[in-house]
């Protein structure tokens, strides 16, 4: 009877909980706008905000998704209630007993899962600026275009092994093995943390197989790009933030947790510049949230930032690394000017056109592509821009005031893949690289750049990953495609966040802070690729456990 009464109360609250409706409404409004805007960008590469149909459809979709969101929350609440009653489950009992002995083998299990793929794609995916980073070490000519810590790590291992064995492939393979070991260690720490928190053994088992076998996780674990190490550092930071939010007293009483926060924060900033910006923005927010212990938190944050700056500054001075490139920061403005020049050249007065050509030649502007800024930005004249920044900032502002909608569409076209769920990643379509030409898909850069050469030991498995990387079929399968979509993954995280906010579980919201801040930074990047938001896949078990533990975990005494 009590159960029936509780269900009736929940149904009544479903209709009358205005706070929940407000949260669901905001989430649904943003999600509906993403669907409507994204569909237009995907089909015609332009959103006409004067289109009445767009605004007529928005409230209808918002209402539908708000009702659906509230219904899903109600279902989750009922599942939590059922799980909380502690009903017997023999399978869960067995998993808990096995887990006590299996956990130490997690590290080796993950390595064994990745080993066949490593042999299939041997020496690994040496791609995404890999050649450039290696050349810097080989020629002793360094720049700050890529994180110096990763340049030295990647290039140093390859050059060192090559000197000993005269084999570049073996050097690349050694780096991949090194990264695999770090990834297995990071994931093992995550799963052991979930074990200590009494998260459902079922959820942990699913997470183990997911981290060992899901293609996106495996691809980047075996990829030389800095994204994997950056995301592993972020994952450790997220765990420490969760501990800070849920058990603040124990966090500040533990030297281990505080050291983990400092080291993971510094490492995250060292491996990606946007990690540095996100961490800086995160500091004042956490100072407010930790206002009772703000002095202690400030010391930790300053130590992390200072460590990053000292290491970066020391390496730059020791290596005489060249800096002064602005195009990475100016990706969006460059695209906005190029798009305006292509579609509305009348917006440029003769004087403004002359100023534009000082930093972007006619040839560079003709290379404009809506989804990728690289063709134009790589031809941006950094030296001229540095000579009079205000002059070119004024140009950008004047043109933007004349054509604000073109500016908006230029930005959306390089970022909508991060927030539109039904997305096919094909930003490099038609581009020829070392061993192939991108055609209908560029989800992952399946490549071994020189001086490496692909020497597959398991050709059929190599072919599987080639198709996963370069063919569009996986993004055409309903539901399955969402697992590979950066936009869909973002909305999954947003849904989990809204649900926790609705349930007033504020203590578990801390890890969302760097995730959403980093997501905001990639919106200002050159294009949309899974590698830039790899944290959506690496951290998924942690966030599902934060919300799903109350759903799947059954408090059983075996």
Coordinates of C-alpha atoms in Angstrom, one line a residue:
X1 CA 0.0 0.0 0.0
X2 CA 2.8 2.4 0.9
X3 CA 4.4 1.7 -2.5
X4 CA 1.2 2.5 -4.3
X5 CA 0.8 5.7 -2.3
X6 CA 4.3 6.8 -3.1
X7 CA 3.7 6.2 -6.7
X8 CA 0.5 8.3 -6.6
X9 CA 2.5 11.0 -4.9
X10 CA 5.1 10.9 -7.6
X11 CA 2.5 11.1 -10.3
X12 CA 0.9 14.1 -8.5
X13 CA 4.3 15.8 -8.2
X14 CA 4.9 15.0 -11.9
X15 CA 2.0 17.4 -12.7
X16 CA 2.5 20.0 -10.0
X17 CA 6.3 20.3 -9.4
X18 CA 6.9 23.7 -11.0
X19 CA 10.6 23.7 -10.2
X20 CA 11.1 20.5 -12.1
X21 CA 9.0 21.8 -15.0
X22 CA 11.2 24.9 -15.2
X23 CA 14.4 22.8 -15.3
X24 CA 12.9 20.4 -17.8
X25 CA 11.7 23.4 -19.9
X26 CA 15.1 25.0 -20.1
X27 CA 16.8 21.8 -21.0
X28 CA 14.1 21.0 -23.6
X29 CA 14.2 24.5 -25.1
X30 CA 18.0 24.3 -25.6
X31 CA 17.7 20.8 -27.0
X32 CA 14.9 21.7 -29.4
X33 CA 16.9 24.7 -30.6
X34 CA 19.9 22.5 -31.2
X35 CA 17.8 20.1 -33.3
X36 CA 16.2 22.8 -35.4
X37 CA 19.3 24.9 -35.9
X38 CA 21.6 21.9 -36.4
X39 CA 19.3 20.4 -39.1
X40 CA 19.4 23.6 -41.1
X41 CA 23.1 23.9 -40.8
X42 CA 23.6 20.3 -41.8
X43 CA 21.3 20.6 -44.9
X44 CA 21.8 24.1 -46.2
X45 CA 24.8 25.4 -44.2
X46 CA 22.8 28.4 -43.0
X47 CA 20.2 29.3 -40.4
X48 CA 17.8 32.0 -41.5
X49 CA 16.5 33.4 -38.2
X50 CA 13.8 35.2 -40.1
X51 CA 12.2 31.9 -41.0
X52 CA 8.8 31.8 -39.2
X53 CA 8.7 28.0 -39.4
X54 CA 11.8 27.8 -37.2
X55 CA 10.2 29.8 -34.4
X56 CA 6.8 28.1 -34.8
X57 CA 8.3 24.6 -34.3
X58 CA 10.5 25.6 -31.3
X59 CA 7.7 25.9 -28.7
X60 CA 6.0 22.7 -29.9
X61 CA 9.2 20.6 -29.7
X62 CA 10.0 22.2 -26.3
X63 CA 6.7 21.2 -24.9
X64 CA 7.1 17.6 -26.2
X65 CA 10.6 17.2 -24.9
X66 CA 9.7 18.8 -21.5
X67 CA 7.0 16.2 -21.0
X68 CA 9.3 13.4 -22.1
X69 CA 12.1 14.6 -19.8
X70 CA 9.7 14.8 -16.8
X71 CA 8.4 11.3 -17.7
X72 CA 12.0 9.9 -17.8
X73 CA 12.8 11.5 -14.5
X74 CA 9.7 9.9 -13.0
X75 CA 10.7 6.5 -14.3
X76 CA 14.2 6.9 -12.8
X77 CA 12.8 7.9 -9.5
X78 CA 10.6 4.8 -9.4
X79 CA 13.7 2.7 -10.3
X80 CA 15.6 4.2 -7.5
X81 CA 12.9 3.5 -5.1
X82 CA 12.8 -0.1 -6.2
X83 CA 16.5 -0.4 -5.9
X84 CA 16.5 1.1 -2.5
X85 CA 14.3 -1.6 -1.1
X86 CA 17.3 -4.0 -1.3
X87 CA 15.6 -6.9 -3.1
X88 CA 17.8 -10.0 -3.5
X89 CA 19.7 -10.6 -6.6
X90 CA 22.0 -13.6 -6.8
X91 CA 23.8 -12.4 -9.9
X92 CA 24.8 -9.2 -8.2
X93 CA 25.9 -11.2 -5.2
X94 CA 28.2 -13.3 -7.4
X95 CA 29.6 -10.3 -9.1
X96 CA 30.4 -8.6 -5.8
X97 CA 32.3 -11.7 -4.6
X98 CA 34.1 -12.1 -7.9
X99 CA 34.9 -8.4 -7.9
X100 CA 37.0 -8.7 -4.7
X101 CA 39.4 -10.9 -6.6
X102 CA 39.0 -9.6 -10.2
X103 CA 39.7 -5.9 -9.5
X104 CA 43.6 -6.3 -9.4
X105 CA 43.3 -7.9 -12.9
X106 CA 41.4 -5.0 -14.4
X107 CA 44.7 -3.4 -15.5
X108 CA 45.8 -6.4 -17.4
X109 CA 42.3 -7.1 -18.7
X110 CA 42.2 -3.7 -20.4
X111 CA 45.6 -4.2 -21.9
X112 CA 44.6 -7.6 -23.3
X113 CA 41.4 -6.0 -24.8
X114 CA 43.5 -3.4 -26.6
X115 CA 46.4 -5.7 -27.6
X116 CA 44.7 -7.3 -30.7
X117 CA 43.8 -3.8 -32.0
X118 CA 47.3 -2.6 -31.4
X119 CA 48.7 -5.5 -33.4
X120 CA 46.1 -5.0 -36.1
X121 CA 47.0 -1.3 -36.6
X122 CA 50.7 -1.6 -35.7
X123 CA 52.6 0.5 -34.9
X124 CA 49.4 2.5 -33.9
X125 CA 47.6 5.5 -35.1
X126 CA 50.4 8.0 -35.7
X127 CA 48.2 10.9 -36.8
X128 CA 46.9 14.4 -35.9
X129 CA 50.0 16.6 -35.9
X130 CA 52.2 13.6 -35.0
X131 CA 54.7 14.2 -37.7
X132 CA 55.0 17.8 -36.8
X133 CA 55.7 17.0 -33.2
X134 CA 58.3 14.4 -34.1
X135 CA 60.1 16.7 -36.5
X136 CA 60.4 19.3 -33.8
X137 CA 62.5 16.9 -31.6
X138 CA 64.4 15.5 -34.6
X139 CA 65.4 18.9 -35.9
X140 CA 65.7 20.6 -32.4
X141 CA 63.5 23.4 -33.7
X142 CA 60.7 23.9 -31.3
X143 CA 57.6 26.0 -31.2
X144 CA 54.7 26.4 -28.8
X145 CA 52.1 25.5 -31.5
X146 CA 51.8 22.1 -29.7
X147 CA 52.2 21.5 -25.9
X148 CA 56.0 21.1 -25.4
X149 CA 55.5 18.4 -22.8
X150 CA 53.8 16.2 -25.3
X151 CA 56.2 17.1 -28.1
X152 CA 59.1 16.0 -25.9
X153 CA 57.3 12.8 -24.8
X154 CA 56.3 11.7 -28.2
X155 CA 59.3 12.8 -30.2
X156 CA 61.8 11.8 -27.4
X157 CA 60.5 8.2 -27.3
X158 CA 60.5 7.8 -31.1
X159 CA 63.9 9.4 -31.6
X160 CA 65.4 7.5 -28.6
X161 CA 64.2 4.1 -29.8
X162 CA 65.2 4.9 -33.4
X163 CA 68.8 5.6 -32.3
X164 CA 68.9 2.2 -30.5
X165 CA 67.1 0.1 -33.1
X166 CA 67.1 2.1 -36.3
X167 CA 63.3 1.6 -36.5
X168 CA 60.8 4.4 -36.5
X169 CA 57.9 1.9 -36.3
X170 CA 59.3 0.4 -33.1
X171 CA 59.7 3.9 -31.6
X172 CA 56.0 4.7 -32.4
X173 CA 55.0 1.4 -31.0
X174 CA 56.9 2.0 -27.8
X175 CA 55.0 5.3 -27.4
X176 CA 51.7 3.6 -28.0
X177 CA 52.5 0.9 -25.3
X178 CA 53.5 3.7 -22.9
X179 CA 50.2 5.4 -23.5
X180 CA 48.2 2.2 -23.2
X181 CA 49.8 1.5 -19.8
X182 CA 48.9 5.0 -18.6
X183 CA 45.3 4.6 -19.9
X184 CA 44.9 1.2 -18.3
X185 CA 46.2 2.7 -15.0
X186 CA 43.8 5.6 -15.2
X187 CA 40.8 3.4 -16.0
X188 CA 41.8 1.0 -13.3
X189 CA 41.9 3.8 -10.8
X190 CA 38.4 4.9 -11.9
X191 CA 37.0 1.4 -11.5
X192 CA 38.6 0.9 -8.2
X193 CA 37.2 4.2 -7.0
X194 CA 33.7 3.1 -8.1
X195 CA 34.3 -0.1 -6.2
X196 CA 35.2 1.7 -3.0
X197 CA 32.0 3.8 -3.4
X198 CA 29.9 0.6 -3.6
X199 CA 28.7 1.3 -7.1
X200 CA 26.7 -1.5 -8.6
X201 CA 28.9 -4.4 -9.7
X202 CA 26.8 -4.7 -12.8
X203 CA 27.5 -1.1 -13.8
X204 CA 31.2 -1.6 -13.1
X205 CA 31.3 -4.7 -15.2
X206 CA 29.6 -3.0 -18.1
X207 CA 32.1 -0.1 -17.6
X208 CA 35.0 -2.4 -17.8
X209 CA 34.0 -4.0 -21.1
X210 CA 33.0 -0.6 -22.4
X211 CA 36.5 0.9 -21.7
X212 CA 38.1 -2.2 -23.1
X213 CA 36.1 -2.6 -26.3
X214 CA 34.2 0.5 -27.3
X215 CA 35.8 1.7 -30.6
X216 CA 36.1 5.4 -29.8
X217 CA 37.9 4.6 -26.5
X218 CA 40.2 2.1 -28.2
X219 CA 41.0 4.4 -31.2
X220 CA 42.2 7.3 -29.1
X221 CA 44.0 5.0 -26.6
X222 CA 46.1 3.8 -29.5
X223 CA 46.5 7.3 -31.1
X224 CA 49.6 9.4 -30.7
X225 CA 47.5 12.7 -30.4
X226 CA 47.8 14.6 -27.1
X227 CA 44.0 14.1 -26.5
X228 CA 44.3 10.8 -24.7
X229 CA 46.9 11.9 -22.1
X230 CA 45.0 15.2 -21.7
X231 CA 41.7 13.3 -21.1
X232 CA 43.3 10.9 -18.7
X233 CA 44.6 13.8 -16.6
X234 CA 41.1 15.4 -16.8
X235 CA 39.5 12.1 -15.6
X236 CA 41.6 12.1 -12.5
X237 CA 40.7 15.7 -11.9
X238 CA 37.0 14.8 -12.2
X239 CA 37.3 12.1 -9.6
X240 CA 39.1 14.4 -7.2
X241 CA 36.4 17.1 -7.8
X242 CA 33.7 14.5 -7.0
X243 CA 35.5 13.7 -3.8
X244 CA 35.7 17.4 -3.0
X245 CA 32.0 17.9 -3.6
X246 CA 30.7 14.8 -1.7
X247 CA 33.3 14.4 1.1
X248 CA 34.9 17.8 1.6
X249 CA 36.2 17.2 5.1
X250 CA 37.9 13.9 4.1
X251 CA 39.2 15.5 0.9
X252 CA 41.0 18.3 2.7
X253 CA 42.2 15.9 5.4
X254 CA 43.8 13.6 2.8
X255 CA 47.2 14.6 1.4
X256 CA 46.6 12.0 -1.4
X257 CA 43.4 13.6 -2.7
X258 CA 44.9 17.1 -2.6
X259 CA 48.1 16.0 -4.4
X260 CA 45.9 14.2 -7.0
X261 CA 43.9 17.4 -7.6
X262 CA 47.1 19.5 -8.1
X263 CA 48.9 17.0 -10.3
X264 CA 45.9 16.2 -12.5
X265 CA 45.0 19.8 -12.8
X266 CA 48.6 20.8 -13.8
X267 CA 48.8 17.9 -16.3
X268 CA 45.5 18.8 -17.9
X269 CA 46.7 22.3 -18.4
X270 CA 50.1 21.2 -19.8
X271 CA 48.6 18.9 -22.4
X272 CA 46.0 21.3 -23.9
X273 CA 45.8 25.1 -23.9
X274 CA 42.1 25.1 -23.6
X275 CA 42.6 23.1 -20.4
X276 CA 44.5 26.0 -19.0
X277 CA 41.7 28.5 -19.8
X278 CA 39.0 26.2 -18.5
X279 CA 40.9 25.6 -15.2
X280 CA 41.3 29.4 -14.7
X281 CA 37.6 30.0 -15.2
X282 CA 36.8 27.1 -12.8
X283 CA 38.9 28.6 -10.0
X284 CA 36.5 31.5 -9.0
X285 CA 33.5 29.3 -9.3
X286 CA 35.0 26.7 -7.0
X287 CA 36.2 29.4 -4.6
X288 CA 32.5 30.4 -4.2
X289 CA 31.3 26.8 -3.9
X290 CA 34.1 26.1 -1.4
X291 CA 33.8 29.4 0.4
X292 CA 34.0 27.8 3.9
X293 CA 37.4 26.4 2.9
X294 CA 38.3 28.9 0.2
X295 CA 41.9 29.5 1.5
X296 CA 42.7 25.8 1.4
X297 CA 41.2 25.5 -2.1
X298 CA 43.0 28.6 -3.3
X299 CA 46.4 27.1 -2.2
X300 CA 45.7 24.0 -4.3
X301 CA 44.5 25.9 -7.3
X302 CA 47.6 28.2 -7.2
X303 CA 49.9 25.2 -6.9
X304 CA 48.4 23.6 -10.0
X305 CA 48.5 26.8 -12.1
X306 CA 52.0 27.7 -10.9
X307 CA 53.3 24.2 -11.6
X308 CA 51.9 24.4 -15.2
X309 CA 53.4 27.8 -15.8
X310 CA 56.8 26.9 -14.4
X311 CA 57.1 23.7 -16.4
X312 CA 55.9 25.4 -19.6
X313 CA 58.0 28.5 -19.1
X314 CA 61.1 26.4 -18.2
X315 CA 60.7 24.2 -21.3
X316 CA 60.1 27.2 -23.6
X317 CA 63.3 28.9 -22.3
X318 CA 65.4 25.7 -22.3
X319 CA 64.3 24.7 -25.8
X320 CA 64.2 28.3 -27.3
X321 CA 60.7 27.5 -28.5
X322 CA 59.3 30.0 -30.9
X323 CA 55.9 31.5 -30.2
X324 CA 53.7 34.3 -31.6
X325 CA 51.1 32.4 -33.5
X326 CA 47.7 33.9 -33.3
X327 CA 45.6 31.9 -35.7
X328 CA 44.6 29.3 -33.2
X329 CA 43.0 31.9 -30.9
X330 CA 41.5 33.7 -33.9
X331 CA 39.9 30.7 -35.6
X332 CA 36.4 32.0 -35.3
X333 CA 37.1 35.6 -36.4
X334 CA 39.1 34.4 -39.4
X335 CA 36.2 32.2 -40.5
X336 CA 33.7 35.0 -40.0
X337 CA 35.7 37.4 -42.2
X338 CA 36.3 34.7 -44.8
X339 CA 32.6 33.8 -45.0
X340 CA 31.5 37.4 -45.2
X341 CA 34.0 38.0 -48.0
X342 CA 32.6 35.0 -49.9
X343 CA 28.9 35.6 -49.5
X344 CA 28.7 39.4 -48.9
X345 CA 31.8 41.1 -50.3
X346 CA 29.9 44.4 -50.4
X347 CA 30.2 44.6 -46.6
X348 CA 33.9 45.5 -47.2
X349 CA 34.7 49.1 -48.2
X350 CA 37.7 49.4 -50.5
X351 CA 39.7 50.5 -47.4
X352 CA 38.5 47.5 -45.4
X353 CA 39.2 45.1 -48.2
X354 CA 42.8 46.4 -48.4
X355 CA 43.2 45.9 -44.6
X356 CA 41.8 42.4 -44.9
X357 CA 44.3 41.4 -47.6
X358 CA 47.1 42.5 -45.4
X359 CA 46.5 39.4 -43.2
X360 CA 44.5 37.1 -45.5
X361 CA 45.4 37.0 -49.2
X362 CA 42.8 36.6 -52.0
X363 CA 44.1 33.0 -52.5
X364 CA 43.6 32.2 -48.8
X365 CA 40.1 33.6 -48.8
X366 CA 39.1 31.5 -51.8
X367 CA 39.9 28.4 -49.8
X368 CA 37.1 29.0 -47.3
X369 CA 35.2 25.9 -46.3
X370 CA 32.3 26.2 -43.9
X371 CA 33.1 23.3 -41.6
X372 CA 36.9 23.6 -41.3
X373 CA 39.0 26.8 -40.7
X374 CA 42.4 25.2 -41.4
X375 CA 42.6 26.0 -45.1
X376 CA 42.2 29.8 -44.4
X377 CA 43.8 30.1 -40.9
X378 CA 47.0 28.4 -41.9
X379 CA 47.6 31.2 -44.4
X380 CA 46.9 34.0 -41.8
X381 CA 49.8 36.5 -41.6
X382 CA 50.7 36.4 -37.9
X383 CA 53.6 38.9 -38.2
X384 CA 51.5 41.6 -39.9
X385 CA 48.7 41.1 -37.4
X386 CA 51.0 41.4 -34.4
X387 CA 52.2 44.7 -35.8
X388 CA 48.8 46.4 -35.3
X389 CA 46.3 44.3 -33.6
X390 CA 43.8 47.1 -33.0
X391 CA 43.7 47.8 -36.8
X392 CA 42.5 44.3 -37.6
X393 CA 40.2 44.1 -34.5
X394 CA 38.5 47.2 -35.8
X395 CA 38.0 45.6 -39.2
X396 CA 36.4 42.5 -37.7
X397 CA 34.1 44.7 -35.6
X398 CA 33.0 47.0 -38.5
X399 CA 32.2 44.1 -40.8
X400 CA 30.4 42.2 -38.1
X401 CA 28.1 45.0 -37.3
X402 CA 27.0 45.0 -40.9
X403 CA 26.6 41.2 -41.2
X404 CA 25.9 39.7 -37.8
X405 CA 24.0 36.8 -39.1
X406 CA 26.8 35.7 -41.4
X407 CA 29.1 35.9 -38.4
X408 CA 26.8 33.7 -36.4
X409 CA 26.5 31.1 -39.2
X410 CA 30.3 31.1 -39.7
X411 CA 30.7 30.2 -36.0
X412 CA 27.9 27.7 -35.9
X413 CA 29.3 25.8 -39.0
X414 CA 32.6 25.0 -37.3
X415 CA 30.9 24.1 -34.0
X416 CA 27.5 22.6 -34.5
X417 CA 28.9 19.0 -34.5
X418 CA 29.4 19.5 -30.8
X419 CA 25.7 20.2 -30.1
X420 CA 23.7 18.6 -33.0
X421 CA 23.1 15.0 -32.2
X422 CA 22.3 13.6 -35.7
X423 CA 25.7 14.4 -37.0
X424 CA 27.9 12.9 -39.7
X425 CA 31.6 13.9 -39.1
X426 CA 33.0 14.7 -42.5
X427 CA 35.0 17.9 -42.1
X428 CA 38.0 16.6 -44.1
X429 CA 36.0 15.3 -47.0
X430 CA 38.1 15.4 -50.2
X431 CA 41.4 16.0 -48.4
X432 CA 44.3 13.7 -49.3
X433 CA 46.7 12.6 -46.6
X434 CA 49.6 10.2 -46.6
X435 CA 47.8 6.9 -47.5
X436 CA 44.2 7.8 -48.4
X437 CA 41.7 10.5 -49.3
X438 CA 38.8 11.3 -47.0
X439 CA 35.6 10.7 -48.7
X440 CA 32.2 10.4 -46.9
X441 CA 33.5 10.3 -43.3
X442 CA 36.4 11.7 -41.2
X443 CA 35.3 10.5 -37.8
X444 CA 38.9 9.4 -36.9
X445 CA 42.2 10.0 -38.6
X446 CA 43.0 6.4 -39.5
X447 CA 46.6 7.0 -40.6
X448 CA 50.3 6.3 -39.9
X449 CA 52.1 9.5 -40.9
X450 CA 55.7 9.4 -42.0
X451 CA 58.2 8.2 -40.8
X452 CA 55.9 5.4 -39.6
X453 CA 54.5 2.8 -41.9
X454 CA 51.4 0.6 -41.2
X455 CA 52.5 -3.1 -40.7
X456 CA 49.3 -4.8 -39.7
X457 CA 49.6 -8.2 -37.9
X458 CA 45.9 -8.9 -38.0
X459 CA 44.6 -7.5 -41.4
X460 CA 40.9 -8.3 -40.9
X461 CA 40.8 -6.4 -37.6
X462 CA 42.7 -3.5 -39.2
X463 CA 40.0 -3.4 -41.9
X464 CA 37.3 -3.2 -39.2
X465 CA 38.9 -0.1 -37.7
X466 CA 39.5 1.4 -41.1
X467 CA 35.8 1.2 -41.8
X468 CA 34.9 2.5 -38.3
X469 CA 37.2 5.5 -38.9
X470 CA 36.4 6.4 -42.5
X471 CA 33.0 5.0 -43.5
X472 CA 29.7 6.6 -42.6
X473 CA 27.6 3.4 -41.9
X474 CA 27.9 3.6 -38.1
X475 CA 26.4 7.1 -38.1
X476 CA 23.4 6.0 -40.1
X477 CA 22.2 3.3 -37.6
X478 CA 19.5 4.7 -35.3
X479 CA 20.4 4.9 -31.6
X480 CA 23.8 3.3 -32.3
X481 CA 24.9 6.4 -34.1
X482 CA 24.3 8.4 -30.9
X483 CA 27.1 6.5 -29.1
X484 CA 29.6 7.9 -31.7
X485 CA 28.1 11.4 -31.9
X486 CA 29.8 14.2 -29.9
X487 CA 26.5 16.2 -30.0
X488 CA 24.5 13.3 -28.7
X489 CA 27.1 12.7 -25.9
X490 CA 26.9 16.3 -24.9
X491 CA 23.1 16.1 -24.5
X492 CA 23.4 12.9 -22.5
X493 CA 25.6 14.7 -20.1
X494 CA 23.3 17.7 -20.1
X495 CA 20.4 15.4 -19.3
X496 CA 22.2 13.8 -16.4
X497 CA 23.2 17.2 -15.1
X498 CA 19.6 18.5 -15.3
X499 CA 18.4 15.3 -13.5
X500 CA 20.8 15.8 -10.7
X501 CA 19.9 19.5 -10.5
X502 CA 16.2 18.6 -10.3
X503 CA 16.9 16.1 -7.5
X504 CA 19.0 18.7 -5.6
X505 CA 22.0 16.5 -5.6
X506 CA 24.3 19.5 -5.7
X507 CA 27.3 17.7 -4.2
X508 CA 27.8 15.6 -7.4
X509 CA 27.7 18.5 -9.8
X510 CA 31.4 19.5 -9.3
X511 CA 32.7 17.2 -12.0
X512 CA 30.3 18.8 -14.6
X513 CA 32.1 22.1 -14.2
X514 CA 35.3 21.4 -16.1
X515 CA 33.4 19.2 -18.6
X516 CA 31.1 22.0 -19.6
X517 CA 33.8 24.7 -19.5
X518 CA 36.0 22.6 -21.8
X519 CA 33.0 22.1 -24.1
X520 CA 32.6 25.8 -24.3
X521 CA 36.2 26.2 -25.3
X522 CA 36.0 23.8 -28.2
X523 CA 33.1 25.8 -29.6
X524 CA 35.7 28.4 -30.5
X525 CA 37.9 25.8 -32.2
X526 CA 38.7 25.2 -35.9
X527 CA 36.1 22.4 -36.4
X528 CA 34.2 19.6 -34.7
X529 CA 35.9 16.3 -34.2
X530 CA 35.5 13.6 -31.5
X531 CA 39.1 14.0 -30.4
X532 CA 38.3 17.5 -29.0
X533 CA 35.7 16.1 -26.6
X534 CA 37.2 12.7 -25.9
X535 CA 36.3 13.3 -22.3
X536 CA 32.6 12.5 -23.1
X537 CA 33.7 8.9 -23.8
X538 CA 36.5 8.4 -21.2
X539 CA 34.5 9.8 -18.3
X540 CA 31.1 8.2 -19.2
X541 CA 31.4 5.4 -16.6
X542 CA 32.0 8.0 -13.8
X543 CA 29.0 10.1 -14.7
X544 CA 26.7 7.2 -15.2
X545 CA 27.8 5.9 -11.8
X546 CA 27.1 9.2 -10.2
X547 CA 23.5 9.1 -11.5
X548 CA 23.0 5.5 -12.3
X549 CA 24.3 4.0 -9.1
X550 CA 21.1 4.9 -7.3
X551 CA 19.2 3.1 -10.2
X552 CA 21.2 0.0 -10.7
X553 CA 22.8 -0.6 -7.3
X554 CA 20.9 -2.9 -5.0
X555 CA 22.0 -2.8 -1.3
X556 CA 22.4 -6.5 -0.8
X557 CA 24.2 -8.3 1.9
X558 CA 25.7 -11.4 0.4

